[in-house]
Structures are given as structure tokens and as C-alpha cells.
XYZ file of C-alpha atoms in Angstrom:
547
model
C -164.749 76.570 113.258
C -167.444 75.605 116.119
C -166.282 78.788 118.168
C -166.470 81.079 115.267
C -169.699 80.151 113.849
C -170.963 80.662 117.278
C -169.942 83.381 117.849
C -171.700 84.827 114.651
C -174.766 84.470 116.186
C -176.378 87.102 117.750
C -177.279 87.783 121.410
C -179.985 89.167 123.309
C -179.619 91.360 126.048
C -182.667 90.000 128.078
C -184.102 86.413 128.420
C -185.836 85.090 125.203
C -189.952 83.511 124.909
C -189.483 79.702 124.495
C -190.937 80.401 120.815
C -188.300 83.134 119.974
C -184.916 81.478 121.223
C -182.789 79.287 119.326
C -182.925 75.856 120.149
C -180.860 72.777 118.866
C -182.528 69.235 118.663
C -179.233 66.904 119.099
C -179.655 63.339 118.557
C -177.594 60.233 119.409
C -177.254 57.124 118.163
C -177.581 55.745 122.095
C -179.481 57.448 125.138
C -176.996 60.340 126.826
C -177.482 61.607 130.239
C -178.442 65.490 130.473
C -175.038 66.251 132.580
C -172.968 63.824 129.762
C -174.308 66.031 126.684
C -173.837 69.214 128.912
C -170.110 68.293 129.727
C -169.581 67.760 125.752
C -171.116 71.253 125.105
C -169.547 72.939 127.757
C -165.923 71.843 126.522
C -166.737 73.094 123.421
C -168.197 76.236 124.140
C -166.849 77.077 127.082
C -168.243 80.826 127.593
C -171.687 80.040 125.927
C -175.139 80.107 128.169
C -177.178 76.949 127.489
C -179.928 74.402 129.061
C -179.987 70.813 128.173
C -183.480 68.841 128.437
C -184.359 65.593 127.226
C -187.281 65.357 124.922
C -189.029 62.685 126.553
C -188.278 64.199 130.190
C -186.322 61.393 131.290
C -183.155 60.930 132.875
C -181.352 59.814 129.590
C -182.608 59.941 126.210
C -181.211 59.811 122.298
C -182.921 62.959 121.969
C -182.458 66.219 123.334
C -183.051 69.442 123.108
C -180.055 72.207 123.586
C -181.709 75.896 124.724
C -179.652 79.300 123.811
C -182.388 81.650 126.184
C -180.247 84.534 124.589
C -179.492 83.604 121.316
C -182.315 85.147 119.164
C -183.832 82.301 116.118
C -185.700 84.400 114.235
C -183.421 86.514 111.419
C -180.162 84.628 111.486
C -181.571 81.081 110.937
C -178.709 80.377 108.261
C -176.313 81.071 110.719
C -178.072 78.859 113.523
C -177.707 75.715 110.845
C -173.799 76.469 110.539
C -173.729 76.194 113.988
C -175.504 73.085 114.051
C -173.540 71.332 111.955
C -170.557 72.654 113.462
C -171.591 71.308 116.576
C -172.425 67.743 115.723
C -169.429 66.128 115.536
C -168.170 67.811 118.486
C -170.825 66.210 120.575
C -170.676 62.881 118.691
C -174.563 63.282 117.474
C -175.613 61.718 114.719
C -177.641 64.796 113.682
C -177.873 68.217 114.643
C -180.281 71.220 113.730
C -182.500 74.085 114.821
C -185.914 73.717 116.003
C -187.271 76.570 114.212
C -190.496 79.234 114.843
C -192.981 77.202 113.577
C -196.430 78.413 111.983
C -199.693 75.721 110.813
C -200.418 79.328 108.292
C -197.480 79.536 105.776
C -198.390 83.403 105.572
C -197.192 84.132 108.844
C -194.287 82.085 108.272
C -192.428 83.618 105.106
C -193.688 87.132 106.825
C -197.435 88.442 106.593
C -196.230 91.592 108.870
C -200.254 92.302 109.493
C -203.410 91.173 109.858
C -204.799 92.319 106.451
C -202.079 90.887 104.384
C -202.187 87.890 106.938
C -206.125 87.725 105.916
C -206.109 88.058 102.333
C -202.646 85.345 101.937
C -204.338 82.425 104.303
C -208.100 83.165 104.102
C -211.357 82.595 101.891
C -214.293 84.355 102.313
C -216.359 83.415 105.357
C -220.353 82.899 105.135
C -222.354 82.665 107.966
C -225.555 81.112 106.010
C -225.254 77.517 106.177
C -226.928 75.334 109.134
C -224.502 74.520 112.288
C -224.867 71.178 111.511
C -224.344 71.021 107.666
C -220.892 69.261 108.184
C -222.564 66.062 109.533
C -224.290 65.918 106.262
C -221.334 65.661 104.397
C -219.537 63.147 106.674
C -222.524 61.433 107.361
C -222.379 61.222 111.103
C -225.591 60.451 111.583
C -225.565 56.987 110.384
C -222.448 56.075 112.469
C -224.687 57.651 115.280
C -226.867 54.734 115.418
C -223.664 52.544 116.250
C -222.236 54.757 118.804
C -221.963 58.335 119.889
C -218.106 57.939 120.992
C -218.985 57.710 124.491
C -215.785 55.812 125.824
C -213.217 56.967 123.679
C -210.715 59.713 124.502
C -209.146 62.157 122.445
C -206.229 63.987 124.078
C -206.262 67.461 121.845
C -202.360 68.817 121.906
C -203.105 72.303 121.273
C -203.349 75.621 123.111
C -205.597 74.102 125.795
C -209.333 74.247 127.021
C -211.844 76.692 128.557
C -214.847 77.437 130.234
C -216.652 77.716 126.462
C -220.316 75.784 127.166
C -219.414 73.736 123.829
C -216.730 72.277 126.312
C -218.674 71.124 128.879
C -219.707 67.539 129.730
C -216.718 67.014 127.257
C -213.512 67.581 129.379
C -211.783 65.182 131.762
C -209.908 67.193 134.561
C -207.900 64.379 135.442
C -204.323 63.422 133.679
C -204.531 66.888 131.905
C -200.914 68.877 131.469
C -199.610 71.971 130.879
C -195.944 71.970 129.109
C -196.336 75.790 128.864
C -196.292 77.261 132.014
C -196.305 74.002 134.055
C -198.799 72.069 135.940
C -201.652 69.798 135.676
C -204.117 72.110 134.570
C -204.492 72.862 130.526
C -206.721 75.705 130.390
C -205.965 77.924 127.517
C -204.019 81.318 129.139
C -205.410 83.512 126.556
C -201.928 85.133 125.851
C -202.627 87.537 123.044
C -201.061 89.640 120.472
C -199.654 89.511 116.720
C -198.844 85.547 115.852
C -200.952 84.809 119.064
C -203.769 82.538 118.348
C -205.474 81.871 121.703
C -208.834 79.785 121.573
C -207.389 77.421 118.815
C -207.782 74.539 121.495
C -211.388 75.743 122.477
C -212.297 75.781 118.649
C -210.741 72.130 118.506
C -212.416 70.385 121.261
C -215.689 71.656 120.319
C -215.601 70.814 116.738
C -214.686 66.917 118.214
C -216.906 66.307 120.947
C -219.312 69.480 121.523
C -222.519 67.470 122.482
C -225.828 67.737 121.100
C -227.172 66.437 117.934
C -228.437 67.290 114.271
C -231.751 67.986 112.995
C -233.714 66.847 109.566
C -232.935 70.508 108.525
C -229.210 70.164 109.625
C -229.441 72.310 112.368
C -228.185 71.046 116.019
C -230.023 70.470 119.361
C -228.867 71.516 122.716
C -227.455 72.068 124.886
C -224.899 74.508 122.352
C -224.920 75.340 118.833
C -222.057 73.308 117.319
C -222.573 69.091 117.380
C -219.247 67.258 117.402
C -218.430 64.448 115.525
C -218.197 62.080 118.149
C -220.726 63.932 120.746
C -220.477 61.645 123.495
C -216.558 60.892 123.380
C -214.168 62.389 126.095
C -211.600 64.930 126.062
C -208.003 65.035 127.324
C -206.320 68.497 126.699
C -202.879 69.094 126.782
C -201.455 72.483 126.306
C -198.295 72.393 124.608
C -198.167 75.442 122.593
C -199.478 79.254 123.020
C -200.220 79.546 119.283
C -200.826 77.711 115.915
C -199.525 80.990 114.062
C -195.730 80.976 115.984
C -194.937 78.338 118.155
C -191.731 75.874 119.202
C -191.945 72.072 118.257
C -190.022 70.872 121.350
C -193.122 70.610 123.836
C -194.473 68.418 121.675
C -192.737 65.229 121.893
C -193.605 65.013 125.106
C -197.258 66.026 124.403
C -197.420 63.015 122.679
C -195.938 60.730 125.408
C -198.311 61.901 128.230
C -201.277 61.348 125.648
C -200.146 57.748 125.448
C -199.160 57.608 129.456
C -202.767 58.460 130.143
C -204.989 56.321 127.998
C -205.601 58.463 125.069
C -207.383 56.214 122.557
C -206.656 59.040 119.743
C -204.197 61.923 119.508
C -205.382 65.262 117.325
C -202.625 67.863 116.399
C -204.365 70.644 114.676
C -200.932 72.044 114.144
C -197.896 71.829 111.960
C -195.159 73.936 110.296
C -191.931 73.063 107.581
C -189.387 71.927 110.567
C -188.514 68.488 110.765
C -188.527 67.429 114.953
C -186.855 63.982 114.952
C -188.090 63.344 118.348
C -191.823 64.294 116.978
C -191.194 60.634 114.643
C -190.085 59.360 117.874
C -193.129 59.831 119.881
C -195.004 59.308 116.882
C -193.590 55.796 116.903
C -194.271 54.732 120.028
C -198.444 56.215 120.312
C -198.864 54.170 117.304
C -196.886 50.937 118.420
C -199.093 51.593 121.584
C -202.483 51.456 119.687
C -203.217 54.946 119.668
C -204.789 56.680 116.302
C -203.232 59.665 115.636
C -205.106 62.851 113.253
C -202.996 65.618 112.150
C -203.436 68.928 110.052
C -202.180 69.038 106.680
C -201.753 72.815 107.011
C -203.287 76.292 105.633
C -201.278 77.903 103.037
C -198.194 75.599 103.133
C -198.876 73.628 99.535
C -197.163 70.996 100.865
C -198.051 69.018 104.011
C -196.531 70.371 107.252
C -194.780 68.380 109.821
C -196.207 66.125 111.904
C -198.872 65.407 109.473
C -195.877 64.951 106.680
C -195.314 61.049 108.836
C -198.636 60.194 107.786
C -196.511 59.090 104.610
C -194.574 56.408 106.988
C -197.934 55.057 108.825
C -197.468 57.462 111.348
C -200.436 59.697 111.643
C -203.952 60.348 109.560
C -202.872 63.469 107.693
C -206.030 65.677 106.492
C -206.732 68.075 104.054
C -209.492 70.671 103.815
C -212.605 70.986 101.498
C -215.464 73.981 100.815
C -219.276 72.801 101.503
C -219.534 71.749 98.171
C -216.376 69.312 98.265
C -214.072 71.204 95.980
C -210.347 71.723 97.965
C -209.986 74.465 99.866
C -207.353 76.771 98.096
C -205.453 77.398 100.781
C -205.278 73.858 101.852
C -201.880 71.758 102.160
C -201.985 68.918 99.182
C -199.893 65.909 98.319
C -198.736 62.956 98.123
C -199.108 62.141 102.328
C -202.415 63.157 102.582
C -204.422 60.591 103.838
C -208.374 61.841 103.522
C -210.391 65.220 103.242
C -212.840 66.784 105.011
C -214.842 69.995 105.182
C -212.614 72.940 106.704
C -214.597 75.729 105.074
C -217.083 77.652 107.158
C -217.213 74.882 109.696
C -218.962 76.222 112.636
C -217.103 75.835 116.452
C -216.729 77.580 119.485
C -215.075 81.100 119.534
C -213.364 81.880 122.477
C -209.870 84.134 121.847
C -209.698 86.100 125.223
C -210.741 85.901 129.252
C -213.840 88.734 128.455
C -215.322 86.652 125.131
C -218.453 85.211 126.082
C -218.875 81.822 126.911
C -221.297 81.308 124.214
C -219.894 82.432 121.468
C -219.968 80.142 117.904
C -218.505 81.194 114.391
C -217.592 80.012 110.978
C -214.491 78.753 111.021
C -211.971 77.627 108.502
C -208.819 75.762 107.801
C -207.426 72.468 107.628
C -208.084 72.670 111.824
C -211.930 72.077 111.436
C -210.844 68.854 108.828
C -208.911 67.380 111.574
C -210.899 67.905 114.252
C -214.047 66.465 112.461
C -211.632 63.767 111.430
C -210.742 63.050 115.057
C -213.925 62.325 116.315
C -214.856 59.734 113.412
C -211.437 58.023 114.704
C -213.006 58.168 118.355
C -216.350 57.207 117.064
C -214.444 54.041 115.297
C -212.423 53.276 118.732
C -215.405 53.261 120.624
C -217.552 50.787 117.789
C -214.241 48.391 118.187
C -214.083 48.363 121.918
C -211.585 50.560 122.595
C -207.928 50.645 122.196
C -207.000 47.355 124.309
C -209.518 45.306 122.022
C -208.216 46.943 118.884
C -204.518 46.446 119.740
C -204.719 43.021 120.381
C -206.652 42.612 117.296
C -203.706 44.264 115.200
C -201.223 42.299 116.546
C -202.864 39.059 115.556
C -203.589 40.765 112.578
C -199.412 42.038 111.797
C -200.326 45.333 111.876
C -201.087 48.975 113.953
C -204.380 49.952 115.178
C -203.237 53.423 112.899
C -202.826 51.374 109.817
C -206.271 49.886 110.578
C -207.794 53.096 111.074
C -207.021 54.007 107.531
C -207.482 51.476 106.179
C -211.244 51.523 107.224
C -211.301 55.583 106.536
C -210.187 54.980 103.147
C -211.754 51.994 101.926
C -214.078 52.224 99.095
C -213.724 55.512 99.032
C -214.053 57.646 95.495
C -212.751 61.160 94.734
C -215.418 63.735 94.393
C -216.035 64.306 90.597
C -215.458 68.071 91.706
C -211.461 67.179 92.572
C -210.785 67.155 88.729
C -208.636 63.741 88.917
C -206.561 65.660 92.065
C -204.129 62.708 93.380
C -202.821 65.074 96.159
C -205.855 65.390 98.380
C -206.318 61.663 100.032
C -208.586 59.047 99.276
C -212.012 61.134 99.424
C -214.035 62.603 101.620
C -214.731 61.514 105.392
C -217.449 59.064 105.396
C -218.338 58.341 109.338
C -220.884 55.359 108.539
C -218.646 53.672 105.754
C -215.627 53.870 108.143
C -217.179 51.807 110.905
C -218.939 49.494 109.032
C -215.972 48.656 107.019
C -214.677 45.285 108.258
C -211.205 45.306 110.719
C -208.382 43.971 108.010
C -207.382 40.909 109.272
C -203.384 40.783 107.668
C -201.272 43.746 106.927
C -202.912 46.804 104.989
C -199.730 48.244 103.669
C -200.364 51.484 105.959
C -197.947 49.948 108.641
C -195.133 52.166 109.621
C -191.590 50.061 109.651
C -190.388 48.177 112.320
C -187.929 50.025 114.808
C -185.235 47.287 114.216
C -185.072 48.131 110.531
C -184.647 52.056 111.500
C -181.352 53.613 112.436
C -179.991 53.231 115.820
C -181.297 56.672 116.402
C -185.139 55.149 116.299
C -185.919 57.301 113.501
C -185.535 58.052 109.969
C -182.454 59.990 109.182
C -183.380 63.808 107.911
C -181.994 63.338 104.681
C -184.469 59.940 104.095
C -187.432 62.721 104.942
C -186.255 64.853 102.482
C -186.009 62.762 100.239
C -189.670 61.355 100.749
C -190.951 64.599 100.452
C -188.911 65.825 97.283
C -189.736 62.759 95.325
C -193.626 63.633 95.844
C -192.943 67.092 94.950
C -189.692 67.471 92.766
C -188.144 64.452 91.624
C -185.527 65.884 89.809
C -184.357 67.726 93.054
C -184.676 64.359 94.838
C -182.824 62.647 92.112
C -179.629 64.701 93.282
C -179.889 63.863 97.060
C -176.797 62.110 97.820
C -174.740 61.166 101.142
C -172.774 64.183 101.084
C -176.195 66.354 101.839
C -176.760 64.466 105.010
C -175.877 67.410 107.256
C -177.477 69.988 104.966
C -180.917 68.065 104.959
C -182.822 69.945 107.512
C -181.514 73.389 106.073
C -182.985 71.848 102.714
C -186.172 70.865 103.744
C -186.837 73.899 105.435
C -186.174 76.059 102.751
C -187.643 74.134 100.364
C -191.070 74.359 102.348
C -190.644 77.902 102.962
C -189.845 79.206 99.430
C -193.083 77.076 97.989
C -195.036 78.781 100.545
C -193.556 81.542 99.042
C -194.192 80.843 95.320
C -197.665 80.280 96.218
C -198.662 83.772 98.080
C -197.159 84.952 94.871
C -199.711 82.651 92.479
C -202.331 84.544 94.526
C -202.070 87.614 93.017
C -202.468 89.588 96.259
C -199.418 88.858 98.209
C -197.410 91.995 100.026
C -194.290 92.349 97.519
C -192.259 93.389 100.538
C -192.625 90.329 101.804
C -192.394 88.084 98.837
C -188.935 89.336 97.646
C -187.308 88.597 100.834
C -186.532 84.852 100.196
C -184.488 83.514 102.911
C -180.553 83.082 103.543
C -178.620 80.184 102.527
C -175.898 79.437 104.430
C -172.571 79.884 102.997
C -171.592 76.226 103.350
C -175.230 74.788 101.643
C -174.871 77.672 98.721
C -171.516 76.415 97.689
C -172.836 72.476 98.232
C -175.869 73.210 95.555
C -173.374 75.100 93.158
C -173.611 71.355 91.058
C -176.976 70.471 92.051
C -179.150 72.916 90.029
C -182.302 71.223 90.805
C -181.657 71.157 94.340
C -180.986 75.352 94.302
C -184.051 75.494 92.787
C -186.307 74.116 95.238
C -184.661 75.909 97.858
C -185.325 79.400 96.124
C -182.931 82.368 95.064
């Protein structure tokens, strides 16, 4: 069975991208050596080409990641979860599954095949109008200003890395950076371009964090740039895991994460997202927020439901943040539900633009998407470290407190908190709106807040939740009656489910636009035979996954 449904899968005739191969995440119950899970592989595919890494880098680990470099991922992604599941037991893994193409723009994910289409599916219309500063307005900044300015805190942005932009400078620390990309210590953006390349989405990022300067009366900025940051005098830490927000492979990230932690991060921002579940991403998650690190991540553009990472902010693991216009109404093509923690302006937000080696250093632009929410979000988190004294001082105070610094963190972003009038009663959009000044003078809970994320002994021996427990977290926000037919027996079909499920949503909602490409629309993706005849007596289940 394992042969043949390998064997089904196509080949390449040349060496793959790391974003277009298929890749397996495998995970134990108990940490494997790279050479143990190699030997189990290679007696059961004897002729196939692989590479084995561990997603934490180490010498052992319960997770790992299995790499096919000619094995093709894109167009036979059915197929690649029959082989998964094939291969589990074979290896004695408690869970098996592909680590998809992933996309933070649900357009490019079910198949925008241009720019235009691409444009009209995950875009509103830009204005160029309002002050550079007319965010800080909204979030009010300027109050928390008078407390601190950030300076102290570090934010390590995961992203596509830095550059020369002047927005950046004064803001970057050189030391501890990464690249998981090409290699090395040093995280400047490459500027690799192209369709599905977004280069510049880490420029855009930092700036909107920590560009320095300030705000006038009139909501315009003061030098030295044009944008002001949310927390202007905090430092930067960029790691570049990814060449792109639009197509891009989860399994740098994990380790992302770890480094962040490894090097004193005080907050982690992942502007970034897509509908595959990385159990190693809850991993890492875990253990930054057991470490006292906040974590900020992006509930995604035109997915309408929230992407993973941000989807743990559900389980206390992350803050996960949806996007609003300038006057506080959602952003249509903003991720919403039930694991959004908070909103903030991601409409016309004004940042750095950088996107190749020849743009000018100068450059600023109206930008939009659930990105600019984070990113604002991320320095009010930085701003709060710093007011607290850091994330020593604010670990030790959760601990005697029973909680996370994380949990803390929202609970100061969210209390007392309303929902804009303009939200219509919308339960699926967070607390409210940002509010820098409210957030750090809101006193440090002093017992558990409810945001805690459960203990690791009361988890699987894996560390994390199982896939079929996500699913079913996100199915009972979003279709209960699909949820209410999860059983045992759809363990090893989870991740095919979720998947699915997220991609045919995305799906149904280009079509609820009016002005999605009908090519692209009626091409709803493959089942696998296996999951098609599982769902034959679970109606609601082969509805949320789509025709």
C-alpha cells in the first residue's frame, strides 16, 4: 500500500525550491534520532530520494521534517496525504502529513493565476490622503508615549528579512540575526522576485514596529523618515525564514521561533500565516510563551477564517489580529473568528516600500492587510514589555501570578475594551480596537486570566495537541454541525480536513465577491480517495470540505 501510493506521486526531473517540494512533518510520541527515522524510511522505501531534518535542529527531536527535493507538492496534494498516512504507521509516528505551499492571501492560494485577478480578490482600494501618522490616533500611541517609547524591548520580526530602507535604521540589531533561507547570520531581505514573490514584506514590517520619529498635533510624523512606529525607540531582531508571504514553506519556522527565544526576544511578530496545520509551529509556540515571550500573529487577508499560527491564539498561544479601515469598520478582506484576539487598523497604513535591490531607500506607501494590524500590534506589546521591565521582571511576575507573560499581555490588551458601534454586534473580530495607553496602564493580573495555554503534562506525549483536537477547535467556531461528526476514526484524515476546509471557504468567499476569475473558482480541490469514501456518512463534514 505504502509503495504504491508512493509511487503515484509524481517526480521531477531537476531539484525542487524548498517552497515547491513535498515535504512530510512526522511526529513521535518520543524524540528520534535523524539516522533512526532515516533507517525506518529507508526500509520502507527503499528506492525513494529523501532528507531527514529535525525541526528544532537538534540531534534528536519528536518532530521532524521528511524532504522529497523531487517530488513536486503543488497539483497532487491528495495524493501526498495518502502517502502520509500510508507512511505513519510504518515509521511508528503518531501523525503524519504534508507541509503544504502556504500563502497569508487566500487568493493566491485557491489560484489567482495574475496580478489583476490577484488585486481585485485580496485588495481594497488604496488612498494616499490621510496623514502618515493617522494610525497613532486611532491606537492612541501617544499617551503610552509619555510612559515609554519601547526603548529596551526587542522584537525579533520572522519574516522575509531587513534592508538598508532609512525607516530601518537606528532600529536593527546586527547581532544574533539568522538566515534559515540561504544560511548564515545575516537576515537581509534577498529581494528574490517574481509571481507569488513578495520581497520587502519584512522591510514593510519592521518599519511599521519601530520606524523612529514621532507624531504631530496634525498627525503627521517628525524625522528622521516618514512612517512613526508604534514603539519608536524599541529594537529589532530579524530573522529571515521565508522568501514570501504569498507562497512559502512552514518548516523554517519552528526554528524561527526557537532562535527568537535563544536570543532574548522579548516579543515575536509573524506577519504570516496560511490553512496548514505545522505541529512543530504549536511546539515552538509552547515553549516562547512558557519562556515569557509575547507572541503577535496575522489573522490573514482573504482567508475568512484565521490562518495558522495565529489560529493558536485560541489555546493562549499567540495575540492573533485582525484588520480595520480608518474609520474602524473590518476590513473585508480580513480573517474573522472566533480566535481573534484584538483589531487594529490594516487599511492604508503607511510603511516603508522596498520590493527590489534598485527601489530607493526612501520610499513610503499605503499599505494594507492584516500585516500593518500586527505589526502596529507588536510594538504596543514591546511598548508594554518595556513599561513592565522587560521579560525577566514580567516572567517572574507570571509565575507568582499562575500564569504566562502571553496570557498577561492580553489580558491587559483586552481589558475594558468595547466593540466599535461600527462592528454591528461582530463577535468574530476580538475584543476592540488597539488601545496603546489603556493597555499599559491596565494593572498586571495578579492570578490566572483564563488566557493561559495548558500545561505540557496534560498534552499528548507528542507536546502538542493532536490534529484532529485543532480541527475540531476550529470547526466548532465555524461549523458545528461538521464538528459534531468528528470522531476517532478521522484522526488520520484531520490535516487533509482542515486544509480543505480552509481552502474551499477561501473559495466560497472570492465567489461572495462578485469578481472572482470563474476559472479559478470551479477548480475546487481533490479529495483523496480514502477521505471521499470516509465522509460518504458524514454529510456535514463533505460539506465543509467542498465538492
Amino acid at each position: 500500500m505504502l509503495r504504491d501510493d508512493f509511487a503515484v506521486l509524481r517526480q521531477s526531473d531537476t531539484e525542487l525550491d524548498l517552497e515547491e517540494r513535498a515535504v512530510l512533518e512526522v511526529v513521535f510520541a518520543s524524540p528520534r534520532t535523524v539516522p533512526r527515522v532515516e533507517a525506518a524510511l529507508r526500509a520502507a522505501l527503499p528506492d525513494a530520494v529523501f532528507s531527514v531534518s529535525t525541526a528544532f535542529e537538534g540531534a534528536q527531536d519528536r518532530f521532524h521534517f521528511v524532504a522529497f527535493p523531487e517530488i513536486a507538492a503543488r497539483g497532487q496534494e491528495s495524493q501526498l496525504f495518502a502517502f502520509a498516512r500510508s507512511l505513519r504507521p510504518e515509521v511508528e509516528a503518531v501523525e503524519a502529513h504534508p507541509v503544504l505551499p502556504d500563502a497569508l492571501y487566500g487568493a493566491a492560494a485557491i489560484g489567482a493565476v495574475d496580478s489583476e485577478s490577484f488585486i481585485s480578490l485580496c485588495e481594497t482600494d488604496r488612498r494616499d490622503d490621510l496623514p502618515f501618522g493617522w494610525v497613532h490616533q486611532v491606537i492612541k500611541t501617544p499617551g503610552a508615549w509619555t510612559q515609554t517609547r519601547g526603548a529596551g524591548s526587542t522584537v525579533a520580526v520572522i519574516d522575509t528579512g531587513h534592508s538598508t530602507h532609512r525607516e530601518l535604521q537606528g532600529a536593527i540589531r546586527a547581532a544574533g540575526q539568522r538566515n534559515f533561507v540561504e544560511g548564515g547570520t545575516d537576515a537581509s531581505d534577498r529581494f528574490v522576485g517574481g509571481w507569488l514573490k513578495h520581497p520587502g514584506h519584512g522591510t514593510l514590517v519592521c518599519s511599521v514596529v519601530a520606524s523612529r520619529g514621532g507624531v504631530t498635533a496634525t498627525w503627521g510624523t517628525s524625522s528622521p523618515g516618514a512612517v512613526t512606529g508604534s514603539a519608536p525607540e524599541a529594537t529589532l531582531l530579524p530573522i529571515r525564514a521565508i522568501k514570501s508571504v504569498i507562497n512559502f514553506s512552514q518548516t523554517t519556522i519552528p526554528a524561527a521561533i526557537a532562535h527568537a527565544v535563544s536570543q532574548g526576544a522579548d516579543v515575536i511578530t509573524m506577519a504570516m500565516g496560511g490553512a496548514s496545520r505545522v505541529a512543530a509551529t504549536e511546539r515552538a509556540l509552547r515553549d516562547a510563551v512558557s519562556a515569557g515571550l509575547v507572541v503577535t500573529c496575522a489573522a490573514g487577508n482573504c482567508w475568512p477564517w484565521v490562518v495558522f499560527p495565529a489560529a493558536y491564539a485560541a489555546d493562549g498561544l499567540c495575540t492573533a489580529v485582525a484588520a480595520l479601515t480608518s474609520d474602524l469598520t473590518p476590513w473585508p478582506k480580513s480573517g474573522r473568528g472566533a480566535a481573534v484576539t484584538i483589531a487594529a487598523p490594516g487599511e492604508n497604513v503607511w510603511g516603508a516600500a522596498k520590493n527590489k535591490t534598485t527601489d530607493l531607500d526612501t520610499g513610503v506607501r499605503p499599505a494594507q492587510g492584516t500585516t500593518l494590524a500586527t505589526s502596529l500590534t507588536a510594538g504596543v506589546a514591546a511598548l508594554w514589555v518595556a513599561r513592565h521591565g522587560g521579560r525577566a521582571s514580567l516572567k517572574a511576575r507570571a509565575d507568582a501570578a499562575g500564569t504566562t507573560v502571553q496570557a498577561m499581555f492580553v489580558h491587559c490588551l483586552t481589558h475594558g475594551v468595547t466593540k466599535p458601534a461600527v462592528w454591528n454586534g461582530a463577535r468574530d473580530l476580538g475584543a476592540g480596537v488597539v488601545d496603546a495607553e489603556r493597555t499599559l496602564t491596565t494593572p498586571l493580573p495578579a492570578a490566572a486570566t483564563g488566557h493561559e495555554a495548558v500545561a505540557d503534562g496534560r498534552l499528548p506525549l507528542q507536546g502538542v495537541n493532536s490534529t484532529l483536537n485543532v480541527l475540531a477547535g476550529v470547526l466548532a467556531d465555524h461549523d458545528p454541525a461538521a464538528a459534531a461528526e468528528l470522531g476517532p476514526d478521522y484522526a488520520d484524515y484531520a490535516a487533509e480536513i482542515l486544509w480543505l476546509a480552509q481552502r474551499n471557504a477561501a473559495r466560497v468567499r472570492a465567489v461572495s465577491t462578485g469578481r472572482q476569475e470563474a476559472a479559478m473558482v470551479a477548480r475546487p480541490d481533490e479529495k483523496s480517495a480514502d477521505l471521499q469514501s470516509a465522509l460518504v456518512t458524514a454529510p456535514a463534514l463533505a460539506r465543509v470540505v467542498g465538492p
